[in-house]
Tab-separated table of N, CA and C and ligand atoms in Angstrom:
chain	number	residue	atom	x	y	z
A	227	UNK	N	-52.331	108.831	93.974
A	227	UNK	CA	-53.381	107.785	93.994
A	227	UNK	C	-53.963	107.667	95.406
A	228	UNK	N	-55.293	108.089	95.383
A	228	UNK	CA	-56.035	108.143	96.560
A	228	UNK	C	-55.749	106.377	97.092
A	229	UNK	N	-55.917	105.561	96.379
A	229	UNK	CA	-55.745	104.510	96.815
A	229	UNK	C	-54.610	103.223	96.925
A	230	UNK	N	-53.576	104.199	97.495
A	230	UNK	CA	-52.488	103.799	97.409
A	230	UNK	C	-52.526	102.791	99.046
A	231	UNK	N	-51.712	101.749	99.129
A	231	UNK	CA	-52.116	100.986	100.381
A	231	UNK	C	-50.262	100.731	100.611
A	232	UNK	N	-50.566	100.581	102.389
A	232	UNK	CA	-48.973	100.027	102.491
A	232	UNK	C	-49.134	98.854	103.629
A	233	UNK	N	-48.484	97.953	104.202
A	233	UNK	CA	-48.501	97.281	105.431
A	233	UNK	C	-47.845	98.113	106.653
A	234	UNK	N	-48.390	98.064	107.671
A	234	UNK	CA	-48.107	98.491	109.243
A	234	UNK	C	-48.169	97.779	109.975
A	235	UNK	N	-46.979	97.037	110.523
A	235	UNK	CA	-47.380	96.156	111.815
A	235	UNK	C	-46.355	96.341	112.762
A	236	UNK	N	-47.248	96.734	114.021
A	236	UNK	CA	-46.407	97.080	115.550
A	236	UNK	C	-45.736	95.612	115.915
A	237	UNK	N	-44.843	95.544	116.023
A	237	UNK	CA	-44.182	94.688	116.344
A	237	UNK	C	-43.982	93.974	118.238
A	238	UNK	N	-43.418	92.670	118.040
A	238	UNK	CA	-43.981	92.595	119.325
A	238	UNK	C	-43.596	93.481	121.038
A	239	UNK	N	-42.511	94.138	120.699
A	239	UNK	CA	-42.310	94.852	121.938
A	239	UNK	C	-43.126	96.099	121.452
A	240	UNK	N	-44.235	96.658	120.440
A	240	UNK	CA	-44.777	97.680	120.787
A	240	UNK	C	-46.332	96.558	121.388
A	241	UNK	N	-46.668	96.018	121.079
A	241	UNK	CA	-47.705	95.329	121.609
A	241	UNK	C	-47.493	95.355	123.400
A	242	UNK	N	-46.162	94.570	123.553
A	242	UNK	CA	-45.968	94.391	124.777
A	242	UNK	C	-45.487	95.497	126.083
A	243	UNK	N	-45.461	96.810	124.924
A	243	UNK	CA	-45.420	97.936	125.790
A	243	UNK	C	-46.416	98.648	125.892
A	244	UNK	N	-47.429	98.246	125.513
A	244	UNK	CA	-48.965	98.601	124.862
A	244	UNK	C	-48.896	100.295	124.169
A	245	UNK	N	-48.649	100.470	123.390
A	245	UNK	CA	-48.341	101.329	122.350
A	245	UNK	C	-49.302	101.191	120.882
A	246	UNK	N	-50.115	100.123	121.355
A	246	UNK	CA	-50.997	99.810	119.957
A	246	UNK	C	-51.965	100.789	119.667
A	247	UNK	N	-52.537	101.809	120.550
A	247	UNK	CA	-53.820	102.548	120.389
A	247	UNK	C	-52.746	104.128	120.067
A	248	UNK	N	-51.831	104.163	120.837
A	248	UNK	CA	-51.248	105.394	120.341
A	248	UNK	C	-50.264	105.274	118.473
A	249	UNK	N	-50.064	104.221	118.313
A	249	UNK	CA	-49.251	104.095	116.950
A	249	UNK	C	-50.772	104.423	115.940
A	250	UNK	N	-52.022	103.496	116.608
A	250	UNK	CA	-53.023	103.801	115.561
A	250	UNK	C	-53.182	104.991	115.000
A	251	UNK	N	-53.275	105.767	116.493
A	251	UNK	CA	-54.093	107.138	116.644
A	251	UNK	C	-53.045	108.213	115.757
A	252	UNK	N	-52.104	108.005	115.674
A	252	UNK	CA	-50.900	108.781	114.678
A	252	UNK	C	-51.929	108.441	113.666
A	253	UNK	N	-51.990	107.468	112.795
A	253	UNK	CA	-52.299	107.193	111.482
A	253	UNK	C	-53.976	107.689	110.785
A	254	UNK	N	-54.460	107.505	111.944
A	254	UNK	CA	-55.481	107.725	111.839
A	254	UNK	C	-55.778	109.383	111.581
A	255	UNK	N	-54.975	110.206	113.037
A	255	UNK	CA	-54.888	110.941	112.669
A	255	UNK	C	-54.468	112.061	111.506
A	256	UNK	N	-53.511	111.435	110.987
A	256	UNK	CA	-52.733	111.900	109.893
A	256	UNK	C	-53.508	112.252	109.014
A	257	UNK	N	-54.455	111.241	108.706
A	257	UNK	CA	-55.953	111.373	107.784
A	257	UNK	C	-55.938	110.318	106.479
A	258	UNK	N	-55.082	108.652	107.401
A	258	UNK	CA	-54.718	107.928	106.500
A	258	UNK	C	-56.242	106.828	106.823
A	259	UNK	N	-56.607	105.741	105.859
A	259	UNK	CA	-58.181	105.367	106.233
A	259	UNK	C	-57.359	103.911	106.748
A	260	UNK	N	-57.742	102.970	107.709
A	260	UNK	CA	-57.497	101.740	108.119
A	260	UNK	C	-58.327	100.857	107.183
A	261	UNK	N	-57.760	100.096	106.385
A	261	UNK	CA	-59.113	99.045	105.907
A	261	UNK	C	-58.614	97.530	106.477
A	262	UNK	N	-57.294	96.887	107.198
A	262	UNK	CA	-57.398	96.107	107.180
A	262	UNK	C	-56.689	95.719	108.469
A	263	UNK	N	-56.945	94.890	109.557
A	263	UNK	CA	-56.275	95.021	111.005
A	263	UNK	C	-56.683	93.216	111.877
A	264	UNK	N	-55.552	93.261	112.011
A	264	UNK	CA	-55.265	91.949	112.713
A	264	UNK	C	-54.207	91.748	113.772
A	265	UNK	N	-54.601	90.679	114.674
A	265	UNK	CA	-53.535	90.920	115.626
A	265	UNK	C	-53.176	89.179	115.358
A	266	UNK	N	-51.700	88.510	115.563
A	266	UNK	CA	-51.282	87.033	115.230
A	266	UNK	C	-49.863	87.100	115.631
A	267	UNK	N	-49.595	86.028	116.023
A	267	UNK	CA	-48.693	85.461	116.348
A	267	UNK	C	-47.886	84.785	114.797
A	268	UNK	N	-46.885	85.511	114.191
A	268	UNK	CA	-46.464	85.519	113.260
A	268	UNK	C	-45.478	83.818	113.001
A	269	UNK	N	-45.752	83.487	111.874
A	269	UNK	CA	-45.073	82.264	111.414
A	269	UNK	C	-43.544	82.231	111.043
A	270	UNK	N	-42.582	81.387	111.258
A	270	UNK	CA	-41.010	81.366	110.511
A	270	UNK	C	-40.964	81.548	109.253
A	271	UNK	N	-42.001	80.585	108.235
A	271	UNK	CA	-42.282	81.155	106.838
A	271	UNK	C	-42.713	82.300	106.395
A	272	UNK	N	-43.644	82.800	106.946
A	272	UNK	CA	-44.381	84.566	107.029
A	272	UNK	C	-42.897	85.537	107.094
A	273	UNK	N	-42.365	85.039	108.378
A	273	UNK	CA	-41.379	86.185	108.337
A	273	UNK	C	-39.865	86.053	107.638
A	274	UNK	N	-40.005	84.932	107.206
A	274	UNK	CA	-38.695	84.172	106.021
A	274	UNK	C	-38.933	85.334	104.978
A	275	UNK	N	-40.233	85.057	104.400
A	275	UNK	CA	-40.878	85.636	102.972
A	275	UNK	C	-40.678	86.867	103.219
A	276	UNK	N	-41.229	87.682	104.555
A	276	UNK	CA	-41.366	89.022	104.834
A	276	UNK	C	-40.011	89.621	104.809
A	277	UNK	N	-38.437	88.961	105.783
A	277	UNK	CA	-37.598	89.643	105.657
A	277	UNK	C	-37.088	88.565	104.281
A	278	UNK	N	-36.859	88.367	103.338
A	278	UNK	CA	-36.181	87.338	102.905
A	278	UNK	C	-35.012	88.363	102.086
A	279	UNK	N	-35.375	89.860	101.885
A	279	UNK	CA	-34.030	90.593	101.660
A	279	UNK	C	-32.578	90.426	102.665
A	280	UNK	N	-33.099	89.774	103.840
A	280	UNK	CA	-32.282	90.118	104.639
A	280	UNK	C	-31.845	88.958	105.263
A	281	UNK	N	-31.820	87.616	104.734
A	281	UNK	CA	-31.165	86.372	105.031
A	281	UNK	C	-29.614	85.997	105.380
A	282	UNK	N	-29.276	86.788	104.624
A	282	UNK	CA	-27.667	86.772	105.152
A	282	UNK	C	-27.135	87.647	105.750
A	283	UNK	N	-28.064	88.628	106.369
A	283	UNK	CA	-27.424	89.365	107.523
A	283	UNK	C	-26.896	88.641	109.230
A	284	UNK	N	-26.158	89.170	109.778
A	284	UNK	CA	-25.858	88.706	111.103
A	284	UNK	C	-27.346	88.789	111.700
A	285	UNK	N	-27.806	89.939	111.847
A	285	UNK	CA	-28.724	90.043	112.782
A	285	UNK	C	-30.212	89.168	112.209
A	286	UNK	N	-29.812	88.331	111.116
A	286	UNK	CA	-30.952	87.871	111.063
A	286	UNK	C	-31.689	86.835	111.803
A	287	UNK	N	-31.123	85.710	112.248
A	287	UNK	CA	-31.991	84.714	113.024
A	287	UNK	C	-32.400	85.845	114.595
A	288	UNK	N	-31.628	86.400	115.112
A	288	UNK	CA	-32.484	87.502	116.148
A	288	UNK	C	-33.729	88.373	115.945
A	289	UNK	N	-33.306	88.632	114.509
A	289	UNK	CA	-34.637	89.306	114.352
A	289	UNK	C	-35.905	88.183	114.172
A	290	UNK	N	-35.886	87.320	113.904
A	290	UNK	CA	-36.957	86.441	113.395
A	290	UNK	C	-36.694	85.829	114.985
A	291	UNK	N	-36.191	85.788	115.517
A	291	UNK	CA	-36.854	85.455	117.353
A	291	UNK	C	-37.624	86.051	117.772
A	292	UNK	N	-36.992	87.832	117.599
A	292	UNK	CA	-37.831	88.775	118.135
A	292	UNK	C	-38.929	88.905	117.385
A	293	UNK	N	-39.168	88.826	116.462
A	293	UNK	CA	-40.576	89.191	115.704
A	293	UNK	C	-41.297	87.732	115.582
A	294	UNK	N	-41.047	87.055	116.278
A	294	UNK	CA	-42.287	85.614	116.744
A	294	UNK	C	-42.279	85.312	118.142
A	295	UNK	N	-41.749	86.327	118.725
A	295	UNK	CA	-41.456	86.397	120.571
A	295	UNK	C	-43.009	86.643	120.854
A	296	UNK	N	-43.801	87.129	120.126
A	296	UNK	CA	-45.223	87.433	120.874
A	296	UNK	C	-46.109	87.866	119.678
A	297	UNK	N	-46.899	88.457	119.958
A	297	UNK	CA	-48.368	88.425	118.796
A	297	UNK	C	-48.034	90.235	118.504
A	298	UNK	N	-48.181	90.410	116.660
A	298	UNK	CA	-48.101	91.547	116.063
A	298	UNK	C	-49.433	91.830	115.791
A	299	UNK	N	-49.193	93.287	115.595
A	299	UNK	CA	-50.678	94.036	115.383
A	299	UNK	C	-50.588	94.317	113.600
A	300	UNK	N	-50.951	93.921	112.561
A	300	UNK	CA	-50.712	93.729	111.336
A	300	UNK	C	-51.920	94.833	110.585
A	301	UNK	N	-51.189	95.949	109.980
A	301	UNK	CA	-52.755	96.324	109.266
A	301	UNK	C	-52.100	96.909	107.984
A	302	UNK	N	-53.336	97.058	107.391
A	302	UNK	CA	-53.278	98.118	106.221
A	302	UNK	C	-53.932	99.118	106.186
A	303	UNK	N	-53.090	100.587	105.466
A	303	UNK	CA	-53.778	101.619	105.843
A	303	UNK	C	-53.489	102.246	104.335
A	304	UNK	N	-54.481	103.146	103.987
A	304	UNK	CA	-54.746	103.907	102.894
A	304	UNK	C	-54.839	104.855	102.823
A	305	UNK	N	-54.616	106.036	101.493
A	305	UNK	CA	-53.943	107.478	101.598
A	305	UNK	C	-52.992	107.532	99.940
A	306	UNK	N	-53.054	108.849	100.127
A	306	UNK	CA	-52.512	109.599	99.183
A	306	UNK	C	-51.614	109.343	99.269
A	307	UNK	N	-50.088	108.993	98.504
A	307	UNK	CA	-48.356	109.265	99.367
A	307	UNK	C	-48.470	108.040	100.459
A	308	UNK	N	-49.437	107.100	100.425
A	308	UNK	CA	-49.230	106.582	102.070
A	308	UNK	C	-47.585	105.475	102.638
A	309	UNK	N	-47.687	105.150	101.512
A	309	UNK	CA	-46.443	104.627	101.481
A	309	UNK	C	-45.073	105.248	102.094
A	310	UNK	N	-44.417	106.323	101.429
A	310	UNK	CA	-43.959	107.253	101.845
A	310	UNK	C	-44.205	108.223	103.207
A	311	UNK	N	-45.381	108.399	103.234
A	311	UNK	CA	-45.692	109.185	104.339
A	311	UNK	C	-45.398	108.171	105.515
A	312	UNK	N	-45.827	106.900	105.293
A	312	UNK	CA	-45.687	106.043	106.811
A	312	UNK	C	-44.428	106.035	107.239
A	313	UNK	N	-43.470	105.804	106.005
A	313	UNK	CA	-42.040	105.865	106.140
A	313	UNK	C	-41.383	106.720	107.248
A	314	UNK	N	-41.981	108.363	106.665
A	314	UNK	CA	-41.798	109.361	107.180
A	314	UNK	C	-42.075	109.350	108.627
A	315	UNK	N	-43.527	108.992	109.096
A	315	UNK	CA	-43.956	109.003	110.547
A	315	UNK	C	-42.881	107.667	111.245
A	316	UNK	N	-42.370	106.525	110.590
A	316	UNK	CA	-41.830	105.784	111.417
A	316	UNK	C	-40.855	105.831	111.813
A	317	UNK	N	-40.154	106.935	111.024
A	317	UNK	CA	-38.686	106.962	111.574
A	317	UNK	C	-37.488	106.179	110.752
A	318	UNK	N	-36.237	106.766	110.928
A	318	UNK	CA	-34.817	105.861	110.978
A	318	UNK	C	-35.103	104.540	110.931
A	319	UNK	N	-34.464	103.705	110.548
A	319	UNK	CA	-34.459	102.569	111.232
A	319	UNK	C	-33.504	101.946	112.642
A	320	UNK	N	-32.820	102.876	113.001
A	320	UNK	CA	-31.888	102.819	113.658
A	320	UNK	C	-32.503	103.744	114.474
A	321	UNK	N	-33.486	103.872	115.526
A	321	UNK	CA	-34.040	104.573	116.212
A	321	UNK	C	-33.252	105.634	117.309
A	322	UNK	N	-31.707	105.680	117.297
A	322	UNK	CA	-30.884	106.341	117.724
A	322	UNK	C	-31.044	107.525	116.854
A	323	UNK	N	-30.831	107.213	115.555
A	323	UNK	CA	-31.226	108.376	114.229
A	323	UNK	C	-32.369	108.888	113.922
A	324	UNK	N	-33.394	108.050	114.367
A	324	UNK	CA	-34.898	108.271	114.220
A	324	UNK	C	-35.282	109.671	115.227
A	325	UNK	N	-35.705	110.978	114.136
A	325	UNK	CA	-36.283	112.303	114.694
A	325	UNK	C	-37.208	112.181	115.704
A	326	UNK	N	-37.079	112.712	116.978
A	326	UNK	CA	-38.352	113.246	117.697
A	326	UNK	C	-39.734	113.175	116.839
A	327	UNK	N	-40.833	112.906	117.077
A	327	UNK	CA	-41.977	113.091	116.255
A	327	UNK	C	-42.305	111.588	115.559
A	328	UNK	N	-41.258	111.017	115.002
A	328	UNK	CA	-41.288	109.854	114.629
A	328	UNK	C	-41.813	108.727	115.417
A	329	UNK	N	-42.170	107.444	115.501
A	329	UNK	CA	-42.628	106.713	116.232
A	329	UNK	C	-41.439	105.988	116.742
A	330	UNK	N	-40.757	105.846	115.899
A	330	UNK	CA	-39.539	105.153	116.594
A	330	UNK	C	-38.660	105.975	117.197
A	331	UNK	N	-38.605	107.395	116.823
A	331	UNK	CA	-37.479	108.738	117.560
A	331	UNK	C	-38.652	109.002	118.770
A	332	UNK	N	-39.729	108.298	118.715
A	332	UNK	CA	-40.194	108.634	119.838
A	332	UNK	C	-40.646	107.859	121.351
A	333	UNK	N	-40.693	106.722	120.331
A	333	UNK	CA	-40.995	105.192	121.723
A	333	UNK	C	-39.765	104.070	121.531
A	334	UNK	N	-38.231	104.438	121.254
A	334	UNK	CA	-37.684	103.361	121.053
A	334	UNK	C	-36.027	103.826	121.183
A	335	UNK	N	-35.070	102.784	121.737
A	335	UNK	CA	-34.295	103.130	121.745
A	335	UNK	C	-33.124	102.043	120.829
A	336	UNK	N	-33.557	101.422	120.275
A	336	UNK	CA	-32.456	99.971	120.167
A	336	UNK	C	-32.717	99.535	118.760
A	337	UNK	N	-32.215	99.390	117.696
A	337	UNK	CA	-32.277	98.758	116.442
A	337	UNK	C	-33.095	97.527	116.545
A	338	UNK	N	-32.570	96.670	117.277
A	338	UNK	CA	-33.528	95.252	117.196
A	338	UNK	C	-34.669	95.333	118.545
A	339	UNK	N	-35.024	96.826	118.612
A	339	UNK	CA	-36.345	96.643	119.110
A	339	UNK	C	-37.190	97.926	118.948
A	340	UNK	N	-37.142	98.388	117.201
A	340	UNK	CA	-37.205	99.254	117.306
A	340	UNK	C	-39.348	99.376	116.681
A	341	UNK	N	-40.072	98.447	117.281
A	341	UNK	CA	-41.540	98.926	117.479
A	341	UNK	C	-42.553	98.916	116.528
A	342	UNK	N	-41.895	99.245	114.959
A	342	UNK	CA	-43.084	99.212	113.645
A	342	UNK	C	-42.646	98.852	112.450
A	343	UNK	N	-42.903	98.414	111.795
A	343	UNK	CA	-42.679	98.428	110.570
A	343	UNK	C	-43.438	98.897	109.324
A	344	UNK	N	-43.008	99.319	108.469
A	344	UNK	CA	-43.751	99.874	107.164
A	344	UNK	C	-43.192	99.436	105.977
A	345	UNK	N	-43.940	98.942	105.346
A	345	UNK	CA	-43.313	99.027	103.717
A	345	UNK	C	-42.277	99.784	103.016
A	346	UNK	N	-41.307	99.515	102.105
A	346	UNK	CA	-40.486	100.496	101.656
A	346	UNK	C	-40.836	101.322	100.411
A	347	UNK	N	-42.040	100.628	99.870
A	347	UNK	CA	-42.092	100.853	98.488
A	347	UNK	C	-43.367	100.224	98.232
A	348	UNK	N	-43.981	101.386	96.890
A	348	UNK	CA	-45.244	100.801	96.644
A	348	UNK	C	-45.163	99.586	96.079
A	349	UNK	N	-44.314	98.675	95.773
A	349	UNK	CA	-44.210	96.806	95.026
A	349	UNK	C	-43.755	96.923	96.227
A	350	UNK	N	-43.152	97.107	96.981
A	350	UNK	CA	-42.917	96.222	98.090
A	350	UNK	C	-44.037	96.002	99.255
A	351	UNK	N	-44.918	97.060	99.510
A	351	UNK	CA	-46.337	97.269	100.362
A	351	UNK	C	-47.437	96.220	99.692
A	352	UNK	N	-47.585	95.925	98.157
A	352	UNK	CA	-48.010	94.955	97.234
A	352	UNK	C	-47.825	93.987	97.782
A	353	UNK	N	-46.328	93.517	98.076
A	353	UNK	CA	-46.290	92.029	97.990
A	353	UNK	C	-46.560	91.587	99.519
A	354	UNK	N	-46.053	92.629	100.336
A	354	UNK	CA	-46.172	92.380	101.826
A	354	UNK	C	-47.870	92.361	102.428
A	355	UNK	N	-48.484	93.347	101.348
A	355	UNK	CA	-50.055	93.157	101.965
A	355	UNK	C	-50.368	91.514	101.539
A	356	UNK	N	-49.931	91.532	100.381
A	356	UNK	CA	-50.783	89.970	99.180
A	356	UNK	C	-49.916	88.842	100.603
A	357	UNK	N	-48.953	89.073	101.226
A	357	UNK	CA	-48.303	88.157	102.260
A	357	UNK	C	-49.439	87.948	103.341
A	358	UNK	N	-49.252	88.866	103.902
A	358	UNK	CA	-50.228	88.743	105.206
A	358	UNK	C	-51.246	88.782	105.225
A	359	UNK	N	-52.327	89.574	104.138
A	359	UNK	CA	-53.560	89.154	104.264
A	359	UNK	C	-54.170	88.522	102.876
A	360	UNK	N	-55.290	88.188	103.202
A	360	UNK	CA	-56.504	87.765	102.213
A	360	UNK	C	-57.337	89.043	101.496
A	361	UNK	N	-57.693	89.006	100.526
A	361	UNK	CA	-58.230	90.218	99.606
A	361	UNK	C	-59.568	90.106	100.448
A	362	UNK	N	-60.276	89.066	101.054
A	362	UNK	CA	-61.529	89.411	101.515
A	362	UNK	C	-61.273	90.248	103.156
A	363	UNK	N	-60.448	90.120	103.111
A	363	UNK	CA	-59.945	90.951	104.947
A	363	UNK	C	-59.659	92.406	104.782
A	364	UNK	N	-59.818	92.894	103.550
A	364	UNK	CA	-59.279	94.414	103.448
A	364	UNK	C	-60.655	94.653	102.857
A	365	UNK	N	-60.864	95.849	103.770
A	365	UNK	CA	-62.340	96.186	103.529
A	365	UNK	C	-62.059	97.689	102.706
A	366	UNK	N	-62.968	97.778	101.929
A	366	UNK	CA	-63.108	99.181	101.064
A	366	UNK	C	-64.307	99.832	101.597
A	367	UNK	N	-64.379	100.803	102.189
A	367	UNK	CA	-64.981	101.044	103.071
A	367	UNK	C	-65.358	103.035	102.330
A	368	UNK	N	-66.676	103.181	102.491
A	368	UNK	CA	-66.914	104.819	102.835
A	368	UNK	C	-66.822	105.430	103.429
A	369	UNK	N	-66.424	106.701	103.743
A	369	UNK	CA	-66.585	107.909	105.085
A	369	UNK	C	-67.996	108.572	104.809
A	370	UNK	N	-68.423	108.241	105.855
A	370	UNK	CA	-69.678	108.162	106.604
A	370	UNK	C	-70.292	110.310	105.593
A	371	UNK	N	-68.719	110.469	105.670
A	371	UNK	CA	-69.224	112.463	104.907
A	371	UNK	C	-69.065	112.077	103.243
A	372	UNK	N	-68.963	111.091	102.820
A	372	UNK	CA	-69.461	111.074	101.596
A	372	UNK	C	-70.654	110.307	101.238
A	373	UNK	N	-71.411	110.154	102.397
A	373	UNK	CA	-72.264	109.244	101.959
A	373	UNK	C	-73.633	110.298	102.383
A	374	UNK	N	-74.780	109.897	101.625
A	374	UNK	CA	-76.219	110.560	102.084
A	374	UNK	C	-76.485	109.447	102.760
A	375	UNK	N	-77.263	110.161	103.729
A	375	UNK	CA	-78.045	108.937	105.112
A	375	UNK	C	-79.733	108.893	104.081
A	376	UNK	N	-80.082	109.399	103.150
A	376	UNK	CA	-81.117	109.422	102.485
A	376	UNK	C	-82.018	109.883	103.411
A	377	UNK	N	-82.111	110.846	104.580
A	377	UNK	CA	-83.034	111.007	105.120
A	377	UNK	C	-83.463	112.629	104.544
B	34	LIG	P1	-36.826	98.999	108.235
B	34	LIG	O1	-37.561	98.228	109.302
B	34	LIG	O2	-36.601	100.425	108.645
B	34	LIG	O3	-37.462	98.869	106.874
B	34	LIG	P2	-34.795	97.124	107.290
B	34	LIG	O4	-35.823	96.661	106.305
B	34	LIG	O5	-33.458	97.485	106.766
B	34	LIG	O6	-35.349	98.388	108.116
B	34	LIG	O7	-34.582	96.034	108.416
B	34	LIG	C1	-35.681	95.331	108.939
B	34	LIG	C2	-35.519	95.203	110.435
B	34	LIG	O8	-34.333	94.464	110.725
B	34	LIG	C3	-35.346	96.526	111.178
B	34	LIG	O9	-36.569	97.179	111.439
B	34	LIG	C4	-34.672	96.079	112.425
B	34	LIG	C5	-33.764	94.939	111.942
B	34	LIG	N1	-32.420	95.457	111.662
B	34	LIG	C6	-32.025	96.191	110.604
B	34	LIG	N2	-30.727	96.508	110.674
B	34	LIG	C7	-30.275	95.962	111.847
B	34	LIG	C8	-29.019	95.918	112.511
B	34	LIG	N3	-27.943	96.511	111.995
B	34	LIG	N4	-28.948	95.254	113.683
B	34	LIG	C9	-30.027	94.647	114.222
B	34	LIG	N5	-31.247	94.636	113.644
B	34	LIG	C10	-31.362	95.286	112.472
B	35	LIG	MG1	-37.645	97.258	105.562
């Protein structure tokens, strides 16, 4: 499904290491389309809902420090596989395990600071986009080579 969508958001130590134009430029490059991009200072409820698989872990009230410690770069991006494929480009989650090439085997060294996040799953990219954004904020957009300029 050409129009398969997932959530991507650099988290706040990739913001604060300024890593935001190079995480894009992966995606972009890849030949995935951006339709939806925001930068915010994330809410306790936002990220309750967002991790809420993960409430009774130890590391959970740290992580919800660290991910409202500063302003995330939040988008959605579109593609064939994109779901999966982002997976692929982000790495391990444990960025010790995370391959060279990866974003996290490549800008990160530490589990609880490990730079991006992606969806796990196409219902899970669903519920996390319908979380963070508004249906009027995701733009459906043409490439400029499928379109006639009518001239
Ligand atoms: P992912 O972000 O790869 O989907 P996850 O959904 O299992 O991984 O966990 C969400 C985030 O929680 C993860 O990016 C970093 C943090 N986290 C996971 N396991 C952790 C651990 N053992 N110690 C500290 N933070 C952890
Ligand atoms: Mg996850």
């Amino acid at each position: 499904d050409v129009r398969e969508r997932t959530l991507v958001a650099i988290k706040p130590d990739g913001v604060q290491r300024r890593l935001v134009g190079q995480i894009i430029q992966r995606f972009e490059q890849r030949g995935f389309k951006l339709v939806g991009l925001k930068m915010l200072q994330a809410s306790q409820d936002v990220l309750s809902e967002h991790y809420c698989n993960l409430r009774t872990k130890p590391f959970y009230n740290s992580l919800v420090r660290y991910m409202t410690s500063g302003p995330l770069v939040v988008m959605v991006w579109e593609g064939h596989n994109v779901v999966q494929t982002s997976r692929t480009m982000v790495g391990h989650t444990n960025p010790a395990q995370a391959q060279a090439g990866t974003v996290r085997g490549d800008f990160s060294i530490h589990v609880s600071r490990n730079v991006i996040h992606a969806s796990d799953s196409v219902e899970g990219a669903q519920k996390e986009i319908q979380l963070w954004f508004q249906a009027k904020d995701l733009l459906d957009w043409n490439c400029w080579d499928q379109i006639s300029t009518g001239e």
